[in-house]
Tab-separated table of C-alpha atoms in Angstrom:
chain	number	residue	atom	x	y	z
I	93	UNK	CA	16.971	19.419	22.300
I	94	UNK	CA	18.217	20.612	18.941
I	95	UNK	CA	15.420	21.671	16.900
I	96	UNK	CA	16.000	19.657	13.011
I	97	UNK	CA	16.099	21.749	9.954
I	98	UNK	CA	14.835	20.952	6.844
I	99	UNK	CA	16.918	20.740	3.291
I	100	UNK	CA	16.887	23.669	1.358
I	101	UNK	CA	15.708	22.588	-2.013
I	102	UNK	CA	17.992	24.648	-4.893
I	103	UNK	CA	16.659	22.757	-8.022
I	104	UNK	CA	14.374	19.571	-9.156
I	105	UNK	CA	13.957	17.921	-12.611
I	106	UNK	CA	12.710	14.493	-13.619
I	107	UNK	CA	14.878	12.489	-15.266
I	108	UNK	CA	12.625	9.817	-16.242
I	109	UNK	CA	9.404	10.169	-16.574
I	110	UNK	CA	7.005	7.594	-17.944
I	111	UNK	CA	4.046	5.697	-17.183
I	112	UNK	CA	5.848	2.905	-14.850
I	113	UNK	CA	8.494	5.364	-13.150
I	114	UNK	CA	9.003	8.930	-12.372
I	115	UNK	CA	12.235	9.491	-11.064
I	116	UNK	CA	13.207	13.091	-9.869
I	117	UNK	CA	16.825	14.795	-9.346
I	118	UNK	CA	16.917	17.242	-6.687
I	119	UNK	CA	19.998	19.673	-5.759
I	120	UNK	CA	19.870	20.510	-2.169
I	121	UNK	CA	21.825	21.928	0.612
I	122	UNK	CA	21.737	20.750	3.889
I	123	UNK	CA	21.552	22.311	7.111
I	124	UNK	CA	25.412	21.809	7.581
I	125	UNK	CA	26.006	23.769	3.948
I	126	UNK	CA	26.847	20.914	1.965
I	127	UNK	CA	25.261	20.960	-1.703
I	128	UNK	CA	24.191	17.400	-2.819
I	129	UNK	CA	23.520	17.956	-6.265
I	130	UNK	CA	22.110	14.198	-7.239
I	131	UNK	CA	19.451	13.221	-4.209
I	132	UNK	CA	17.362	10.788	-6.456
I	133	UNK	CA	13.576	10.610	-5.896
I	134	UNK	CA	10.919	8.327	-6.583
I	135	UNK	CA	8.138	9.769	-7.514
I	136	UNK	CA	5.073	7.805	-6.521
I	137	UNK	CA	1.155	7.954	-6.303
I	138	UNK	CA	-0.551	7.117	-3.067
I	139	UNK	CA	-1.556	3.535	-2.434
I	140	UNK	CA	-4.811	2.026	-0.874
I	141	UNK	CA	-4.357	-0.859	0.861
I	142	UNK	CA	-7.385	-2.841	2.296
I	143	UNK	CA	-7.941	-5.482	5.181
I	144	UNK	CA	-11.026	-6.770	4.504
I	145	UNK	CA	-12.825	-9.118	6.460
I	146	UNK	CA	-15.666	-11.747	5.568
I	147	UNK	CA	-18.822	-12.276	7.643
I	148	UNK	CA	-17.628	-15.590	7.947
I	149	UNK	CA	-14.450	-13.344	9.675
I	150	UNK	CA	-11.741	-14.504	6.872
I	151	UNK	CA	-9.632	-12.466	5.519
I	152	UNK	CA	-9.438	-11.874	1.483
I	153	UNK	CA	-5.603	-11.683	0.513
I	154	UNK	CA	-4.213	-11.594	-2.994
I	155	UNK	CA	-1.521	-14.398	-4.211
I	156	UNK	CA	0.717	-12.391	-7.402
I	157	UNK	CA	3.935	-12.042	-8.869
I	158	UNK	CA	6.095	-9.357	-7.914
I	159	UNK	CA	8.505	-8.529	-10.484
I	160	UNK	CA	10.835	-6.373	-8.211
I	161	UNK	CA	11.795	-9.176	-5.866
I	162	UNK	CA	10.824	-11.816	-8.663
I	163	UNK	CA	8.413	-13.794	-6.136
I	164	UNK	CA	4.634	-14.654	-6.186
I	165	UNK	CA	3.190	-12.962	-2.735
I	166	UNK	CA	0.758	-13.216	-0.512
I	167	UNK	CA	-0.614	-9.769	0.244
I	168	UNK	CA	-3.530	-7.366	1.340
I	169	UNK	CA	-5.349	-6.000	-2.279
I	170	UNK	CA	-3.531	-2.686	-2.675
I	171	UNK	CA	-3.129	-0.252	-5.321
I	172	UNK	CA	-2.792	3.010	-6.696
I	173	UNK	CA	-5.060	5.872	-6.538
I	174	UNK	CA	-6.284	7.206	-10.393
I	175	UNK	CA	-3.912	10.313	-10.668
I	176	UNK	CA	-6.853	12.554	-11.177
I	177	UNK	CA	-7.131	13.480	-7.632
I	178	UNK	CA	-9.185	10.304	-6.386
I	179	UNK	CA	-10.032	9.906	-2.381
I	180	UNK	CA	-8.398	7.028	-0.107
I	181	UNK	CA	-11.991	5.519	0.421
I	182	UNK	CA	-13.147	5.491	-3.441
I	183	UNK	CA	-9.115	4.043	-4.560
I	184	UNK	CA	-9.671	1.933	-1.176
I	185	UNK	CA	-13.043	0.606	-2.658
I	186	UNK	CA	-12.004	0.081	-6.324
I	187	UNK	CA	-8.436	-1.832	-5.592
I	188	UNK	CA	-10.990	-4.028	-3.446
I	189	UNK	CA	-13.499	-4.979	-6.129
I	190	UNK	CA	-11.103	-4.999	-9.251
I	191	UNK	CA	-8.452	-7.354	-7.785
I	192	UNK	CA	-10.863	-9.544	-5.544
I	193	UNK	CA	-14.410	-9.028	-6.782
I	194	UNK	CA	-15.432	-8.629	-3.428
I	195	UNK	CA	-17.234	-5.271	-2.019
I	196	UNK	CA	-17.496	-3.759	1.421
I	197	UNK	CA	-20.597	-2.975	3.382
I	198	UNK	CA	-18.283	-0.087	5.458
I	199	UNK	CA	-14.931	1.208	5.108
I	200	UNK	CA	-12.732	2.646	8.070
I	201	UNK	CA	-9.408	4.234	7.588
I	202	UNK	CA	-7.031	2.692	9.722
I	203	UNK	CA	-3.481	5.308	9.472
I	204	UNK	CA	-2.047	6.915	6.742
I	205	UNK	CA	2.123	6.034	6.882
I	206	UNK	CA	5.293	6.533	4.920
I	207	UNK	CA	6.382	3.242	3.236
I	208	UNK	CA	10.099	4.467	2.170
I	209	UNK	CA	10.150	8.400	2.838
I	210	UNK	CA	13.849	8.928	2.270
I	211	UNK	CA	13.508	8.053	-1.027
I	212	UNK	CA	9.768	7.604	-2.634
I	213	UNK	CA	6.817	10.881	-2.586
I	214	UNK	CA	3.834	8.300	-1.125
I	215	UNK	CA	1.296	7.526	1.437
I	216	UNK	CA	0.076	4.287	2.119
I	217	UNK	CA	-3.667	4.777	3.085
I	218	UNK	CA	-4.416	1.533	5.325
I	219	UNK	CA	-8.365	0.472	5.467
I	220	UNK	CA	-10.191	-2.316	7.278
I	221	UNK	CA	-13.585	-3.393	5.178
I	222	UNK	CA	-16.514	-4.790	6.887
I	223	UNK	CA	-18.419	-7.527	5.838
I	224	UNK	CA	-17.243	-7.980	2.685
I	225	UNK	CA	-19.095	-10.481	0.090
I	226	UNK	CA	-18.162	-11.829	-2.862
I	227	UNK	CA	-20.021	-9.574	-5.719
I	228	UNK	CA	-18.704	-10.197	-9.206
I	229	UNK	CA	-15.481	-11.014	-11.227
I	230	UNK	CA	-12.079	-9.661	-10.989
I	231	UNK	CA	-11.202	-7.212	-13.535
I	232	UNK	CA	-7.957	-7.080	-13.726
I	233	UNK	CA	-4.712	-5.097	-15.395
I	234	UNK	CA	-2.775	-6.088	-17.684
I	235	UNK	CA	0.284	-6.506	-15.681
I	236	UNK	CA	-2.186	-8.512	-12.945
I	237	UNK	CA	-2.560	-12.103	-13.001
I	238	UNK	CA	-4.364	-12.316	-9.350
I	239	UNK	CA	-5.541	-15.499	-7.152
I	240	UNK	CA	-7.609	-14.842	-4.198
I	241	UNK	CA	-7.333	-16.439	-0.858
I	242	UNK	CA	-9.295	-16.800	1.889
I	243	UNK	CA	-7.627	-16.845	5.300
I	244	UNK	CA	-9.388	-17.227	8.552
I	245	UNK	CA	-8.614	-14.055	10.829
I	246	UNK	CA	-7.579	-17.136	13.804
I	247	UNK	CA	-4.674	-17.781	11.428
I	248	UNK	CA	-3.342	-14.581	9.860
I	249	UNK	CA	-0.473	-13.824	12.452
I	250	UNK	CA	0.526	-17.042	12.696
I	251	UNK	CA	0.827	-16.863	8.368
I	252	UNK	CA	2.820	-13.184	8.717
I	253	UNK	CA	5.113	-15.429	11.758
I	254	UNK	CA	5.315	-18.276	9.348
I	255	UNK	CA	6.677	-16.202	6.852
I	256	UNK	CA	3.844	-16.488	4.236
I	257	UNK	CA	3.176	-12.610	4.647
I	258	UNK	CA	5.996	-10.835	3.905
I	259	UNK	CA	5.237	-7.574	2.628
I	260	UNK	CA	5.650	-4.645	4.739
I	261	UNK	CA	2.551	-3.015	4.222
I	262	UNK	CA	0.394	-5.807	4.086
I	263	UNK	CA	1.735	-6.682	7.607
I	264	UNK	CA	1.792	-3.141	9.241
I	265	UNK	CA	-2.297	-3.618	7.932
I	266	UNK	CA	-2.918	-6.679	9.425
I	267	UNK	CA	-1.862	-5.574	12.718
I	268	UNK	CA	-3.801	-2.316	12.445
I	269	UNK	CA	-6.643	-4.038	10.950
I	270	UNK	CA	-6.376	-7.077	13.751
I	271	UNK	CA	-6.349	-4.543	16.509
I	272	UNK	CA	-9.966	-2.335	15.278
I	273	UNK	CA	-11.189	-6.229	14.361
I	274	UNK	CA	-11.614	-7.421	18.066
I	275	UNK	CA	-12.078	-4.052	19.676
I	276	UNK	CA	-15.262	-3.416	17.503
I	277	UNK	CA	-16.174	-6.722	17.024
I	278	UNK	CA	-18.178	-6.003	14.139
């Protein structure tokens, strides 16, 4: 077996660099000797995303727009961790409660993955909550305008098979989650 060598990073700038998008421009040369001198990269925080389940075992999903592929999705509550060095559990926890209003009695990390590693920087931290209740309002973004959805856990796959989940993540969680769900049978 051929052991794989990493690209040999010559120089990195960002060439935009706002609130909404951080795009780097790397020069490398790969292990061949071939100089790519515009390998774009999306610079990205780390994302929560949370499968939380109900004592009444539903599931709390999250109906929005998403601007990118200019549809209104169903999805897992998910979002970015603060950039000042926040923990998976506390982002996991906050995402939770502002987008849904709901808190967890126990958090479990699930997996860390890659969602797009050839071309984006983040994690996706996947957590199941337990017993989650319903504990106060949303408080939402600005760019969030967020309807929550209760889905029993006896339906969810046949919703992602359906094709009323759709999101990568979200689904990768739901499988993850599904699994710990009736193993631990909390």
């Amino acid at each position: 077996m051929t052991e794989l060598k990493k690209w040999n990073l010559l120089q990195s700038r960002l060439v935009i660099n706002n609130q909404w998008c951080q795009v780097r421009q790397d020069e490398v040369e790969l292990p061949n000797g071939t100089i790519i001198d515009d390998f774009f990269i999306n610079v990205r925080p780390d994302i929560a995303l949370v499968f939380p389940v109900t004592v009444q075992q539903e599931i709390v999903f999250v109906r929005q727009y998403r601007h990118g592929v200019s549809e209104v999705l169903l999805e897992l509550p998910a979002g970015s961790f603060n950039p000042k060095a926040e923990i998976g559990e506390v982002a996991a926890a906050r995402e939770l409660t502002e987008e849904t209003g709901y808190v967890a009695e126990k958090l479990i990390k699930l997996a860390t993955l890659y969602d797009n590693p050839v071309k984006d920087t983040n994690s996706i931290h996947l957590f199941i909550a337990e017993n989650v209740i319903k504990s106060q309002q949303q408080d939402l973004d600005i760019t969030e305008e967020i309807e929550v959805v209760l889905i029993p856990v006896s339906e969810v796959i046949q919703r992602v098979l359906m094709g009323d989940i759709s999101v990568c993540g979200t689904v990768t969680a739901i499988f993850l989650g599904l699994e710990y769900f009736h193993k631990s049978k909390f």
